[in-house]
XYZ file of C-alpha atoms in Angstrom:
341
model
C -15.978 -32.492 28.781
C -13.165 -34.285 26.987
C -9.673 -33.039 27.757
C -7.321 -32.475 24.864
C -4.423 -34.969 24.834
C -1.032 -33.374 25.563
C 0.903 -32.231 22.515
C 3.658 -34.628 21.518
C 7.209 -33.461 22.163
C 10.511 -34.245 20.521
C 11.272 -36.491 23.525
C 8.120 -38.505 22.798
C 9.220 -38.971 19.196
C 12.692 -40.093 20.284
C 11.266 -42.578 22.807
C 8.822 -44.063 20.259
C 11.525 -44.306 17.578
C 13.959 -45.838 20.128
C 16.627 -43.211 19.477
C 17.952 -39.988 20.951
C 16.672 -36.411 20.567
C 19.791 -35.491 18.559
C 18.821 -37.909 15.799
C 15.254 -36.564 15.714
C 16.586 -32.984 15.536
C 18.822 -33.941 12.621
C 15.818 -35.421 10.828
C 13.696 -32.296 11.440
C 16.505 -30.027 10.243
C 16.915 -31.967 6.972
C 20.207 -33.629 7.907
C 18.911 -37.064 6.868
C 22.230 -37.986 5.246
C 23.551 -38.463 8.782
C 20.884 -41.086 9.566
C 20.671 -44.740 8.519
C 17.683 -45.686 6.345
C 16.275 -47.801 9.205
C 16.541 -44.959 11.745
C 15.045 -42.458 9.294
C 12.065 -44.805 8.742
C 11.529 -45.266 12.502
C 11.524 -41.488 13.085
C 9.078 -40.936 10.216
C 6.751 -43.603 11.639
C 6.961 -42.141 15.174
C 6.131 -38.643 13.913
C 3.101 -39.991 12.033
C 1.866 -42.072 14.993
C 2.170 -39.183 17.453
C 0.951 -36.529 14.983
C 4.007 -34.532 16.033
C 4.240 -30.915 14.857
C 7.474 -29.089 15.685
C 7.215 -25.558 17.110
C 8.305 -23.256 14.304
C 8.753 -20.407 16.816
C 11.083 -22.450 19.007
C 13.097 -23.678 16.014
C 13.394 -20.139 14.686
C 14.558 -18.724 18.013
C 17.167 -21.469 18.331
C 18.601 -20.353 14.989
C 18.299 -16.667 15.881
C 15.451 -16.151 13.378
C 11.684 -15.945 13.922
C 10.725 -15.061 10.314
C 7.990 -12.867 11.771
C 7.080 -9.471 10.337
C 5.039 -6.992 12.361
C 2.435 -4.823 10.622
C 0.970 -1.839 12.441
C -2.170 -0.401 10.830
C -3.743 2.795 12.119
C -7.273 1.965 10.902
C -8.232 -1.457 9.512
C -11.700 -0.148 8.534
C -10.106 1.990 5.821
C -10.388 0.195 2.430
C -6.935 1.526 1.536
C -5.435 -0.322 4.517
C -7.197 -3.567 3.603
C -5.793 -3.507 0.053
C -2.286 -2.676 1.311
C -2.550 -5.550 3.805
C -3.385 -7.935 0.952
C -0.187 -6.995 -0.881
C 1.930 -7.329 2.266
C 0.463 -10.739 3.064
C 1.111 -11.981 -0.484
C 4.754 -10.886 -0.271
C 5.126 -12.590 3.129
C 3.917 -15.884 1.660
C 6.247 -15.552 -1.319
C 9.242 -14.810 0.921
C 8.498 -17.395 3.622
C 7.629 -14.962 6.419
C 4.638 -14.876 8.774
C 2.721 -11.644 9.352
C 1.560 -10.367 12.748
C -1.047 -7.653 12.107
C -1.913 -5.066 14.775
C -4.785 -2.589 14.311
C -4.269 0.431 16.584
C -7.587 2.121 15.773
C -5.727 5.456 16.011
C -5.514 5.031 19.807
C -2.176 5.907 21.392
C -2.555 3.317 24.190
C -3.058 0.560 21.624
C -0.116 1.827 19.589
C 2.165 1.505 22.618
C 0.687 -1.886 23.561
C 1.309 -3.350 20.122
C 4.865 -2.027 20.010
C 5.612 -3.933 23.207
C 3.781 -7.005 21.893
C 5.742 -7.116 18.629
C 8.959 -6.707 20.583
C 8.060 -9.657 22.828
C 7.447 -11.818 19.745
C 10.904 -10.830 18.450
C 9.700 -9.768 14.999
C 12.525 -9.298 12.538
C 11.078 -6.167 10.945
C 8.060 -3.859 10.962
C 5.878 -2.308 8.266
C 3.907 0.714 9.457
C 0.802 2.023 7.702
C 1.111 5.179 9.753
C -0.960 7.992 8.249
C -2.928 8.423 11.469
C -0.264 7.291 13.923
C 0.953 9.549 16.733
C 4.502 10.807 16.276
C 5.648 9.964 19.808
C 4.907 6.312 19.032
C 6.744 6.530 15.708
C 9.751 7.961 17.545
C 9.675 4.968 19.893
C 9.579 2.713 16.838
C 12.696 4.365 15.486
C 14.489 3.862 18.790
C 13.810 0.113 18.568
C 16.406 -0.092 15.756
C 14.312 -2.739 13.983
C 14.310 -2.771 10.157
C 11.268 -0.707 9.277
C 9.343 0.686 6.314
C 6.688 3.396 6.478
C 3.760 3.319 4.061
C 2.679 6.699 2.669
C 4.106 8.719 5.541
C 7.299 10.716 6.029
C 8.418 11.961 9.433
C 10.809 14.919 9.867
C 14.227 13.785 11.149
C 13.131 10.142 10.869
C 15.563 8.227 8.647
C 13.378 5.397 7.376
C 12.440 3.799 4.053
C 9.062 4.883 2.711
C 6.777 3.385 0.057
C 3.642 5.133 -1.158
C 1.792 7.186 -3.746
C 3.363 10.059 -5.637
C 0.942 12.450 -3.957
C 1.981 15.576 -5.830
C 1.589 13.955 -9.233
C -1.744 12.340 -8.285
C -3.258 15.537 -6.917
C -2.128 17.484 -9.962
C -3.784 14.951 -12.286
C -7.030 15.053 -10.287
C -7.184 18.845 -10.093
C -6.292 19.356 -13.758
C -9.017 16.903 -14.766
C -11.646 19.088 -13.064
C -10.226 22.263 -14.603
C -10.201 20.679 -18.074
C -13.854 19.683 -17.603
C -14.946 23.265 -16.980
C -15.260 23.454 -13.182
C -14.744 27.020 -11.955
C -14.846 26.659 -8.155
C -12.977 23.846 -6.391
C -13.052 22.755 -2.749
C -10.288 20.464 -1.479
C -11.514 18.569 1.590
C -9.197 16.619 3.892
C -9.036 15.326 7.409
C -7.064 17.643 9.749
C -3.669 18.191 8.148
C -1.527 18.113 11.298
C 1.969 17.082 10.271
C 0.768 14.319 7.921
C 2.828 14.812 4.760
C 0.353 12.816 2.628
C -2.433 15.351 3.138
C -0.111 18.342 2.904
C 1.468 17.182 -0.370
C -1.944 16.652 -1.981
C -3.147 20.069 -0.836
C 0.030 21.796 -2.013
C -0.244 20.259 -5.491
C -3.933 21.250 -5.619
C -3.052 24.925 -5.074
C -0.029 24.780 -7.383
C -2.335 23.562 -10.154
C -5.206 26.024 -9.657
C -2.768 28.941 -9.293
C -1.995 28.553 -12.984
C -5.645 29.425 -13.657
C -6.293 32.686 -11.735
C -9.956 32.812 -12.774
C -10.636 29.667 -10.715
C -11.980 30.008 -7.165
C -10.090 27.546 -4.940
C -10.684 26.735 -1.292
C -9.726 24.023 1.167
C -11.228 22.851 4.448
C -10.327 20.314 7.115
C -12.935 18.083 8.708
C -12.774 15.036 10.973
C -14.420 11.909 9.583
C -17.150 11.730 12.187
C -18.414 15.312 12.027
C -21.327 15.055 9.556
C -22.897 18.370 10.615
C -19.637 20.257 10.087
C -19.126 18.586 6.720
C -22.662 19.444 5.578
C -22.168 23.072 6.627
C -18.916 23.365 4.647
C -20.428 21.832 1.527
C -23.593 23.943 1.733
C -21.674 27.197 2.223
C -19.228 26.399 -0.577
C -22.017 25.615 -3.033
C -24.062 28.683 -2.073
C -21.080 31.040 -2.100
C -20.236 29.971 -5.660
C -23.796 29.605 -6.947
C -22.820 31.390 -10.155
C -20.018 28.929 -10.892
C -19.685 25.260 -11.714
C -18.515 23.726 -8.410
C -16.610 20.538 -7.625
C -15.214 18.858 -4.525
C -12.016 16.827 -4.166
C -12.022 14.420 -1.189
C -8.488 13.581 -0.058
C -9.075 9.895 0.795
C -11.586 7.090 0.404
C -13.099 7.268 3.879
C -13.759 10.980 3.436
C -15.185 10.421 -0.064
C -17.862 8.206 1.484
C -18.758 10.867 4.054
C -18.902 13.569 1.362
C -21.186 11.404 -0.796
C -23.530 10.883 2.153
C -23.546 14.600 2.985
C -24.313 15.561 -0.631
C -27.232 13.126 -0.643
C -28.629 14.699 2.527
C -28.229 18.144 0.944
C -29.916 16.835 -2.243
C -26.948 17.927 -4.352
C -26.520 15.374 -7.144
C -22.900 14.775 -8.131
C -22.436 15.100 -11.865
C -25.300 17.625 -12.036
C -25.417 20.173 -9.211
C -21.821 19.596 -8.168
C -18.737 17.693 -9.278
C -17.044 15.091 -7.079
C -13.650 13.394 -7.242
C -12.210 11.179 -4.498
C -8.805 9.741 -3.785
C -8.779 5.910 -3.558
C -10.814 3.569 -5.726
C -13.822 2.210 -3.853
C -15.888 -0.862 -4.779
C -19.131 1.112 -4.686
C -17.848 4.158 -6.609
C -19.069 2.847 -9.975
C -22.518 2.117 -8.537
C -23.246 5.421 -6.773
C -25.532 7.531 -8.954
C -23.774 8.324 -12.216
C -20.557 6.932 -10.692
C -17.839 8.744 -8.755
C -14.534 9.653 -10.374
C -11.596 8.385 -8.316
C -7.823 8.593 -8.192
C -6.908 4.925 -7.881
C -3.806 4.026 -5.902
C -1.851 0.824 -6.680
C -2.417 -0.250 -3.078
C -1.597 -3.949 -3.500
C 1.685 -3.114 -5.224
C 2.533 -0.568 -2.500
C 2.045 -3.216 0.189
C 4.074 -5.807 -1.692
C 6.936 -3.377 -2.294
C 6.981 -2.296 1.355
C 7.381 -5.890 2.521
C 10.131 -6.563 -0.030
C 11.986 -3.486 1.210
C 11.810 -4.454 4.884
C 13.084 -7.953 4.033
C 15.996 -6.398 2.139
C 16.878 -4.495 5.329
C 16.532 -7.652 7.439
C 18.951 -9.395 5.111
C 21.522 -6.652 5.591
C 20.972 -4.161 2.771
C 23.016 -1.026 3.468
C 21.527 0.992 0.622
C 20.774 4.593 1.616
C 17.258 5.355 2.897
C 14.869 5.136 -0.054
C 11.557 6.660 -1.050
C 9.676 4.457 -3.520
C 6.763 6.300 -5.115
C 4.023 4.828 -7.303
C 1.820 6.665 -9.803
C -1.961 6.695 -9.429
C -4.593 6.192 -12.137
C -7.573 8.455 -12.761
C -10.816 6.460 -13.123
C -13.269 8.855 -14.800
C -17.000 8.474 -14.139
C -20.094 10.641 -14.322
C -19.459 12.719 -11.191
C -16.882 14.860 -13.002
C -18.467 15.004 -16.453
C -17.524 18.003 -18.654
C -19.766 20.887 -19.553
C -22.104 20.141 -22.432
């Protein structure tokens, strides 16, 4: 098996160009005005001959900058997270930073491991997509004193910038849409609320909206993503209990919307006919599923881009008070929430 030739060093370049390392460093740092045309040409030729590539990490550390941003994602399988990541990555490219992405898979051991890893790489700031992240890990993040932005999550007594959806406004729009279309019994389904403000804010706005219509039957239930039997039972009981009413379900995020759609298919309850369905997060397949599923679309790319811009502002010394940047959602109406005819 062929062995890879050793990587050329700055000393190799200096030796080939018949000069010192200081001159090569000046060339690499753009200080070419300090070099004679002949010396500059010799260094250029040596770099080309040796295929020399300077270590950006080493150069950054020497200047006290790594230009690395850490991103901690609780669940990379969530389409919401993928879209947010795309916006963050685009902003990194535009601002000249490199992104280190860590997927914790909602496992506390991985969360702690990646915190230590990002620290060892000397990232300059961290963006945290933390809806499912454990609070003890978030507290450790805060203690690191690194510039940080949370996406769609607020933590009590945690002074940190946050970027996300205006959850109250979005949930109000979604709920009112179902009321306006003649639905008389509504079930708000979410993953376990815990202390996650995102889920609590959406649920609170749901009840605030239906409370203005006392004739409406309103319920909520919590279900873990991977409990299909429990989810089926809740949907069946809700539909049977309100058999005399026009029923609809609101799913509080995209991953749960998929599980609800699967459960309704198993129960042979067609959305748009036997039951209404509205899900948070726009999903690629939503327009193709039956008569289409109505969604509350989040501006996920813009949220990611704004979060990265905010963390860079902190890295560069912004002393503005802690901010909460909220974006409005957009209702995408399809056949699953069609009005009474």
